Amino acid sequence: MKPILPLLILSTATLLAQPTVPGSWTISGDVQGYPINETCTFTQAADKITGSCVTDGKTYDTTVTLKDDKVIFVHGGEYEAQALTLTFTGTYNDKGDLSGTIAVDPLGYDGTFTAKKTDKPEAK
């Protein structure tokens, strides 16, 4: 039984160290040659995470879902006067940043993104 205890402690510490979504994030990405640059701010009330993302001077309400090890955030957009829905699906890396894919509907385009938290707490 002794070998299991250190593994359990390590697993529990890893879970407790999981980064949190609420805060400010800088998102960079690419959708079929078009750059994506936006700033998002997320807040949490009870078990609901919401916020907004600003891109090209426009602010879009954003919803956030945590599913297994993925962070999914969705907001509107616009391209040539056509309404869009952008869905970002990412996972955390070892530095607490997110990276993953972007789906653009109804156009059916996809791309990739990285997101860095801009208000990381300072180490004490």
N, CA and C atoms as an extended XYZ file, in Angstrom:
372
Properties=species:S:1:pos:R:3:atomname:S:1:resname:S:1:resid:I:1 pbc="F F F"
N         0.803       -1.199        0.000 N   MET     1
C         0.000        0.000        0.000 CA  MET     1
C         0.848        1.267        0.000 C   MET     1
N         2.050        1.228        0.515 N   LYS     2
C         2.866        2.434        0.592 CA  LYS     2
C         3.092        3.089       -0.770 C   LYS     2
N         3.356        2.354       -1.878 N   PRO     3
C         3.603        3.027       -3.154 CA  PRO     3
C         2.408        3.823       -3.663 C   PRO     3
N         1.211        3.485       -3.259 N   ILE     4
C         0.019        4.192       -3.734 CA  ILE     4
C        -0.103        5.570       -3.091 C   ILE     4
N         0.282        5.720       -1.841 N   LEU     5
C         0.123        6.985       -1.132 CA  LEU     5
C         0.838        8.149       -1.822 C   LEU     5
N         2.122        8.039       -2.205 N   PRO     6
C         2.759        9.176       -2.896 CA  PRO     6
C         2.062        9.511       -4.217 C   PRO     6
N         1.590        8.509       -4.929 N   LEU     7
C         0.889        8.757       -6.185 CA  LEU     7
C        -0.428        9.490       -5.922 C   LEU     7
N        -1.138        9.105       -4.889 N   LEU     8
C        -2.390        9.767       -4.523 CA  LEU     8
C        -2.141       11.220       -4.133 C   LEU     8
N        -1.101       11.462       -3.354 N   ILE     9
C        -0.772       12.832       -2.939 CA  ILE     9
C        -0.410       13.672       -4.150 C   ILE     9
N         0.387       13.126       -5.064 N   LEU    10
C         0.776       13.845       -6.277 CA  LEU    10
C        -0.444       14.153       -7.136 C   LEU    10
N        -1.347       13.190       -7.292 N   SER    11
C        -2.559       13.400       -8.080 CA  SER    11
C        -3.434       14.480       -7.464 C   SER    11
N        -3.588       14.465       -6.162 N   THR    12
C        -4.401       15.459       -5.476 CA  THR    12
C        -3.770       16.839       -5.614 C   THR    12
N        -2.461       16.950       -5.480 N   ALA    13
C        -1.783       18.238       -5.627 CA  ALA    13
C        -1.955       18.775       -7.041 C   ALA    13
N        -1.912       17.909       -8.037 N   THR    14
C        -2.089       18.330       -9.420 CA  THR    14
C        -3.500       18.869       -9.621 C   THR    14
N        -4.499       18.211       -9.061 N   LEU    15
C        -5.871       18.684       -9.190 CA  LEU    15
C        -6.052       20.040       -8.514 C   LEU    15
N        -5.467       20.221       -7.344 N   LEU    16
C        -5.608       21.479       -6.634 CA  LEU    16
C        -4.887       22.611       -7.355 C   LEU    16
N        -3.844       22.303       -8.126 N   ALA    17
C        -3.071       23.318       -8.827 CA  ALA    17
C        -3.670       23.674      -10.187 C   ALA    17
N        -4.804       23.071      -10.540 N   GLN    18
C        -5.442       23.334      -11.831 CA  GLN    18
C        -5.700       24.828      -11.983 C   GLN    18
N        -5.307       25.431      -13.113 N   PRO    19
C        -5.554       26.852      -13.331 CA  PRO    19
C        -7.048       27.167      -13.325 C   PRO    19
N        -7.370       28.405      -13.080 N   THR    20
C        -8.767       28.821      -13.070 CA  THR    20
C        -9.053       29.694      -14.286 C   THR    20
N       -10.284       29.676      -14.730 N   VAL    21
C       -10.693       30.430      -15.908 CA  VAL    21
C       -10.939       31.901      -15.593 C   VAL    21
N       -11.618       32.256      -14.481 N   PRO    22
C       -11.906       33.665      -14.241 CA  PRO    22
C       -10.645       34.526      -14.275 C   PRO    22
N       -10.794       35.703      -14.875 N   GLY    23
C        -9.679       36.628      -15.007 CA  GLY    23
C        -9.611       37.171      -16.421 C   GLY    23
N        -8.520       37.850      -16.717 N   SER    24
C        -8.316       38.436      -18.041 CA  SER    24
C        -7.367       37.565      -18.855 C   SER    24
N        -7.687       37.403      -20.131 N   TRP    25
C        -6.917       36.556      -21.032 CA  TRP    25
C        -6.640       37.308      -22.336 C   TRP    25
N        -5.475       37.059      -22.917 N   THR    26
C        -5.134       37.560      -24.245 CA  THR    26
C        -5.125       36.361      -25.180 C   THR    26
N        -5.922       36.429      -26.235 N   ILE    27
C        -6.068       35.311      -27.172 CA  ILE    27
C        -5.445       35.701      -28.509 C   ILE    27
N        -4.628       34.808      -29.034 N   SER    28
C        -4.027       34.974      -30.360 CA  SER    28
C        -4.304       33.710      -31.143 C   SER    28
N        -4.611       33.871      -32.415 N   GLY    29
C        -4.871       32.684      -33.219 CA  GLY    29
C        -4.939       32.996      -34.693 C   GLY    29
N        -5.356       31.991      -35.432 N   ASP    30
C        -5.432       32.097      -36.878 CA  ASP    30
C        -6.575       31.216      -37.374 C   ASP    30
N        -7.415       31.796      -38.228 N   VAL    31
C        -8.474       31.033      -38.881 CA  VAL    31
C        -8.272       31.195      -40.381 C   VAL    31
N        -7.724       30.175      -40.996 N   GLN    32
C        -7.485       30.135      -42.436 CA  GLN    32
C        -6.822       31.411      -42.954 C   GLN    32
N        -5.743       31.821      -42.274 N   GLY    33
C        -4.974       32.981      -42.698 CA  GLY    33
C        -5.424       34.305      -42.106 C   GLY    33
N        -6.547       34.345      -41.411 N   TYR    34
C        -7.027       35.569      -40.777 CA  TYR    34
C        -6.611       35.561      -39.303 C   TYR    34
N        -5.869       36.587      -38.877 N   PRO    35
C        -5.415       36.608      -37.483 CA  PRO    35
C        -6.563       36.859      -36.511 C   PRO    35
N        -6.491       36.221      -35.374 N   ILE    36
C        -7.441       36.420      -34.273 CA  ILE    36
C        -6.647       37.031      -33.126 C   ILE    36
N        -7.053       38.205      -32.682 N   ASN    37
C        -6.435       38.876      -31.543 CA  ASN    37
C        -7.553       39.492      -30.724 C   ASN    37
N        -7.705       39.009      -29.508 N   GLU    38
C        -8.753       39.538      -28.658 CA  GLU    38
C        -8.369       39.445      -27.200 C   GLU    38
N        -9.083       40.210      -26.405 N   THR    39
C        -8.901       40.192      -24.959 CA  THR    39
C       -10.235       39.785      -24.347 C   THR    39
N       -10.184       38.802      -23.458 N   CYS    40
C       -11.398       38.313      -22.816 CA  CYS    40
C       -11.271       38.461      -21.304 C   CYS    40
N       -12.385       38.765      -20.665 N   THR    41
C       -12.445       38.839      -19.213 CA  THR    41
C       -13.604       37.969      -18.757 C   THR    41
N       -13.289       36.993      -17.886 N   PHE    42
C       -14.285       36.047      -17.405 CA  PHE    42
C       -14.474       36.207      -15.902 C   PHE    42
N       -15.722       36.060      -15.449 N   THR    43
C       -16.030       36.091      -14.026 CA  THR    43
C       -16.828       34.842      -13.679 C   THR    43
N       -16.800       34.485      -12.400 N   GLN    44
C       -17.527       33.298      -11.964 CA  GLN    44
C       -18.433       33.653      -10.810 C   GLN    44
N       -19.699       33.209      -10.914 N   ALA    45
C       -20.679       33.332       -9.840 CA  ALA    45
C       -21.260       31.945       -9.633 C   ALA    45
N       -21.012       31.385       -8.463 N   ALA    46
C       -21.395       29.995       -8.167 CA  ALA    46
C       -20.724       29.091       -9.192 C   ALA    46
N       -21.507       28.322       -9.949 N   ASP    47
C       -20.891       27.406      -10.919 CA  ASP    47
C       -20.995       27.924      -12.355 C   ASP    47
N       -21.334       29.206      -12.532 N   LYS    48
C       -21.509       29.771      -13.869 CA  LYS    48
C       -20.369       30.742      -14.188 C   LYS    48
N       -19.722       30.548      -15.337 N   ILE    49
C       -18.647       31.429      -15.791 CA  ILE    49
C       -19.127       32.159      -17.040 C   ILE    49
N       -19.056       33.480      -16.996 N   THR    50
C       -19.453       34.310      -18.132 CA  THR    50
C       -18.422       35.418      -18.292 C   THR    50
N       -18.621       36.232      -19.305 N   GLY    51
C       -17.724       37.358      -19.487 CA  GLY    51
C       -17.920       37.983      -20.840 C   GLY    51
N       -16.856       38.625      -21.308 N   SER    52
C       -16.905       39.251      -22.618 CA  SER    52
C       -15.538       39.189      -23.273 C   SER    52
N       -15.567       39.240      -24.602 N   CYS    53
C       -14.338       39.285      -25.388 CA  CYS    53
C       -14.411       40.491      -26.302 C   CYS    53
N       -13.286       41.188      -26.426 N   VAL    54
C       -13.195       42.359      -27.280 CA  VAL    54
C       -12.267       42.045      -28.437 C   VAL    54
N       -12.790       42.236      -29.657 N   THR    55
C       -11.993       42.036      -30.860 CA  THR    55
C       -12.364       43.126      -31.858 C   THR    55
N       -11.382       43.703      -32.481 N   ASP    56
C       -11.597       44.782      -33.455 CA  ASP    56
C       -12.497       45.881      -32.903 C   ASP    56
N       -12.350       46.186      -31.622 N   GLY    57
C       -13.116       47.259      -31.013 CA  GLY    57
C       -14.554       46.915      -30.660 C   GLY    57
N       -14.982       45.690      -30.907 N   LYS    58
C       -16.346       45.269      -30.578 CA  LYS    58
C       -16.315       44.293      -29.408 C   LYS    58
N       -17.312       44.418      -28.543 N   THR    59
C       -17.409       43.551      -27.371 CA  THR    59
C       -18.510       42.527      -27.590 C   THR    59
N       -18.192       41.265      -27.285 N   TYR    60
C       -19.149       40.170      -27.452 CA  TYR    60
C       -19.326       39.447      -26.119 C   TYR    60
N       -20.584       39.247      -25.704 N   ASP    61
C       -20.861       38.428      -24.522 CA  ASP    61
C       -20.357       37.020      -24.777 C   ASP    61
N       -19.794       36.420      -23.731 N   THR    62
C       -19.152       35.122      -23.879 CA  THR    62
C       -19.618       34.178      -22.779 C   THR    62
N       -19.872       32.930      -23.152 N   THR    63
C       -20.182       31.900      -22.167 CA  THR    63
C       -19.027       30.911      -22.119 C   THR    63
N       -18.810       30.344      -20.942 N   VAL    64
C       -17.699       29.415      -20.734 CA  VAL    64
C       -18.244       28.120      -20.153 C   VAL    64
N       -17.764       27.006      -20.687 N   THR    65
C       -18.142       25.687      -20.192 CA  THR    65
C       -16.869       24.908      -19.903 C   THR    65
N       -16.847       24.220      -18.770 N   LEU    66
C       -15.753       23.313      -18.442 CA  LEU    66
C       -16.266       21.908      -18.659 C   LEU    66
N       -15.580       21.152      -19.506 N   LYS    67
C       -16.008       19.789      -19.807 CA  LYS    67
C       -14.782       18.892      -19.786 C   LYS    67
N       -14.754       17.984      -18.813 N   ASP    68
C       -13.594       17.121      -18.594 CA  ASP    68
C       -12.366       18.009      -18.429 C   ASP    68
N       -11.354       17.866      -19.284 N   ASP    69
C       -10.142       18.683      -19.166 CA  ASP    69
C       -10.140       19.846      -20.153 C   ASP    69
N       -11.288       20.141      -20.763 N   LYS    70
C       -11.373       21.193      -21.777 CA  LYS    70
C       -12.097       22.434      -21.251 C   LYS    70
N       -11.658       23.585      -21.763 N   VAL    71
C       -12.330       24.853      -21.520 CA  VAL    71
C       -12.919       25.272      -22.865 C   VAL    71
N       -14.224       25.504      -22.891 N   ILE    72
C       -14.906       25.874      -24.131 CA  ILE    72
C       -15.546       27.242      -23.909 C   ILE    72
N       -15.172       28.216      -24.742 N   PHE    73
C       -15.845       29.503      -24.644 CA  PHE    73
C       -16.356       29.911      -26.017 C   PHE    73
N       -17.542       30.520      -25.995 N   VAL    74
C       -18.289       30.806      -27.222 CA  VAL    74
C       -18.741       32.262      -27.203 C   VAL    74
N       -18.550       32.928      -28.345 N   HIS    75
C       -19.088       34.284      -28.484 CA  HIS    75
C       -19.397       34.571      -29.949 C   HIS    75
N       -20.133       35.624      -30.149 N   GLY    76
C       -20.496       36.032      -31.494 CA  GLY    76
C       -19.345       36.703      -32.209 C   GLY    76
N       -19.591       37.024      -33.447 N   GLY    77
C       -18.618       37.715      -34.268 CA  GLY    77
C       -19.289       38.187      -35.540 C   GLY    77
N       -18.494       38.752      -36.412 N   GLU    78
C       -19.042       39.261      -37.660 CA  GLU    78
C       -17.958       39.242      -38.730 C   GLU    78
N       -18.343       38.864      -39.936 N   TYR    79
C       -17.433       38.918      -41.079 CA  TYR    79
C       -18.243       39.355      -42.293 C   TYR    79
N       -17.863       40.484      -42.869 N   GLU    80
C       -18.578       41.042      -44.021 CA  GLU    80
C       -20.081       41.095      -43.780 C   GLU    80
N       -20.458       41.643      -42.628 N   ALA    81
C       -21.851       41.827      -42.203 CA  ALA    81
C       -22.602       40.521      -41.941 C   ALA    81
N       -21.915       39.399      -41.910 N   GLN    82
C       -22.559       38.122      -41.587 CA  GLN    82
C       -22.285       37.787      -40.125 C   GLN    82
N       -23.336       37.458      -39.379 N   ALA    83
C       -23.202       37.067      -37.976 CA  ALA    83
C       -22.522       35.708      -37.882 C   ALA    83
N       -21.584       35.603      -36.954 N   LEU    84
C       -20.833       34.365      -36.756 CA  LEU    84
C       -20.923       33.923      -35.298 C   LEU    84
N       -20.629       32.663      -35.084 N   THR    85
C       -20.436       32.116      -33.747 CA  THR    85
C       -19.053       31.495      -33.719 C   THR    85
N       -18.196       31.972      -32.806 N   LEU    86
C       -16.852       31.441      -32.648 CA  LEU    86
C       -16.821       30.567      -31.408 C   LEU    86
N       -16.372       29.334      -31.573 N   THR    87
C       -16.264       28.392      -30.467 CA  THR    87
C       -14.801       28.021      -30.292 C   THR    87
N       -14.248       28.366      -29.139 N   PHE    88
C       -12.863       28.072      -28.797 CA  PHE    88
C       -12.866       26.860      -27.856 C   PHE    88
N       -12.120       25.825      -28.193 N   THR    89
C       -12.017       24.638      -27.350 CA  THR    89
C       -10.548       24.409      -27.051 C   THR    89
N       -10.164       24.544      -25.782 N   GLY    90
C        -8.752       24.444      -25.435 CA  GLY    90
C        -8.501       23.615      -24.199 C   GLY    90
N        -7.236       23.294      -24.031 N   THR    91
C        -6.765       22.605      -22.835 CA  THR    91
C        -5.583       23.387      -22.265 C   THR    91
N        -5.377       23.234      -20.957 N   TYR    92
C        -4.273       23.910      -20.286 CA  TYR    92
C        -2.957       23.206      -20.580 C   TYR    92
N        -1.871       23.995      -20.704 N   ASN    93
C        -0.540       23.399      -20.761 CA  ASN    93
C         0.069       23.479      -19.366 C   ASN    93
N         1.328       23.080      -19.229 N   ASP    94
C         1.954       23.052      -17.909 CA  ASP    94
C         2.206       24.440      -17.321 C   ASP    94
N         2.062       25.513      -18.114 N   LYS    95
C         2.237       26.877      -17.622 CA  LYS    95
C         0.902       27.542      -17.277 C   LYS    95
N        -0.206       26.829      -17.482 N   GLY    96
C        -1.520       27.386      -17.193 CA  GLY    96
C        -2.131       28.154      -18.345 C   GLY    96
N        -1.475       28.133      -19.509 N   ASP    97
C        -2.034       28.763      -20.702 CA  ASP    97
C        -2.954       27.776      -21.405 C   ASP    97
N        -3.841       28.300      -22.244 N   LEU    98
C        -4.745       27.466      -23.027 CA  LEU    98
C        -4.298       27.442      -24.477 C   LEU    98
N        -4.538       26.327      -25.132 N   SER    99
C        -4.350       26.258      -26.582 CA  SER    99
C        -5.344       25.247      -27.122 C   SER    99
N        -5.723       25.463      -28.393 N   GLY   100
C        -6.695       24.548      -28.967 CA  GLY   100
C        -7.199       25.020      -30.305 C   GLY   100
N        -8.469       24.732      -30.560 N   THR   101
C        -9.052       24.984      -31.878 CA  THR   101
C       -10.167       26.023      -31.806 C   THR   101
N       -10.403       26.658      -32.961 N   ILE   102
C       -11.500       27.611      -33.116 CA  ILE   102
C       -12.398       27.082      -34.225 C   ILE   102
N       -13.692       27.037      -33.980 N   ALA   103
C       -14.674       26.692      -35.017 CA  ALA   103
C       -15.501       27.943      -35.303 C   ALA   103
N       -15.650       28.272      -36.579 N   VAL   104
C       -16.395       29.463      -36.981 CA  VAL   104
C       -17.633       29.011      -37.755 C   VAL   104
N       -18.801       29.211      -37.127 N   ASP   105
C       -20.061       28.825      -37.765 CA  ASP   105
C       -20.850       30.075      -38.137 C   ASP   105
N       -21.598       30.098      -39.168 N   PRO   106
C       -21.983       28.994      -40.044 CA  PRO   106
C       -21.028       28.761      -41.217 C   PRO   106
N       -19.889       29.453      -41.238 N   LEU   107
C       -18.978       29.332      -42.375 CA  LEU   107
C       -18.282       27.969      -42.452 C   LEU   107
N       -18.171       27.287      -41.318 N   GLY   108
C       -17.508       25.989      -41.308 CA  GLY   108
C       -15.992       26.100      -41.325 C   GLY   108
N       -15.445       27.286      -41.033 N   TYR   109
C       -13.996       27.467      -40.987 CA  TYR   109
C       -13.477       27.017      -39.634 C   TYR   109
N       -12.190       26.670      -39.601 N   ASP   110
C       -11.580       26.336      -38.327 CA  ASP   110
C       -10.173       26.908      -38.276 C   ASP   110
N        -9.633       26.922      -37.066 N   GLY   111
C        -8.304       27.459      -36.859 CA  GLY   111
C        -7.775       27.031      -35.509 C   GLY   111
N        -6.714       27.715      -35.073 N   THR   112
C        -6.078       27.393      -33.797 CA  THR   112
C        -5.882       28.669      -32.990 C   THR   112
N        -5.712       28.505      -31.684 N   PHE   113
C        -5.486       29.660      -30.813 CA  PHE   113
C        -4.615       29.286      -29.630 C   PHE   113
N        -4.043       30.313      -29.019 N   THR   114
C        -3.400       30.207      -27.714 CA  THR   114
C        -3.961       31.335      -26.863 C   THR   114
N        -4.075       31.106      -25.568 N   ALA   115
C        -4.598       32.108      -24.647 CA  ALA   115
C        -3.706       32.154      -23.418 C   ALA   115
N        -3.298       33.360      -23.058 N   LYS   116
C        -2.454       33.549      -21.883 CA  LYS   116
C        -3.194       34.424      -20.892 C   LYS   116
N        -3.192       33.993      -19.655 N   LYS   117
C        -3.850       34.765      -18.603 CA  LYS   117
C        -2.982       35.988      -18.309 C   LYS   117
N        -3.590       37.160      -18.321 N   THR   118
C        -2.823       38.383      -18.129 CA  THR   118
C        -2.839       38.884      -16.702 C   THR   118
N        -3.603       38.221      -15.848 N   ASP   119
C        -3.645       38.639      -14.441 CA  ASP   119
C        -3.284       37.476      -13.520 C   ASP   119
N        -2.212       36.761      -13.890 N   LYS   120
C        -1.776       35.636      -13.060 CA  LYS   120
C        -1.350       36.157      -11.697 C   LYS   120
N        -1.735       35.448      -10.640 N   PRO   121
C        -1.339       35.899       -9.305 CA  PRO   121
C         0.179       35.777       -9.136 C   PRO   121
N         0.739       36.713       -8.388 N   GLU   122
C         2.177       36.666       -8.132 CA  GLU   122
C         2.488       35.568       -7.132 C   GLU   122
N         3.669       34.948       -7.322 N   ALA   123
C         4.109       33.901       -6.382 CA  ALA   123
C         4.476       34.545       -5.049 C   ALA   123
N         4.119       33.874       -3.975 N   LYS   124
C         4.430       34.422       -2.636 CA  LYS   124
C         5.563       33.650       -2.012 C   LYS   124
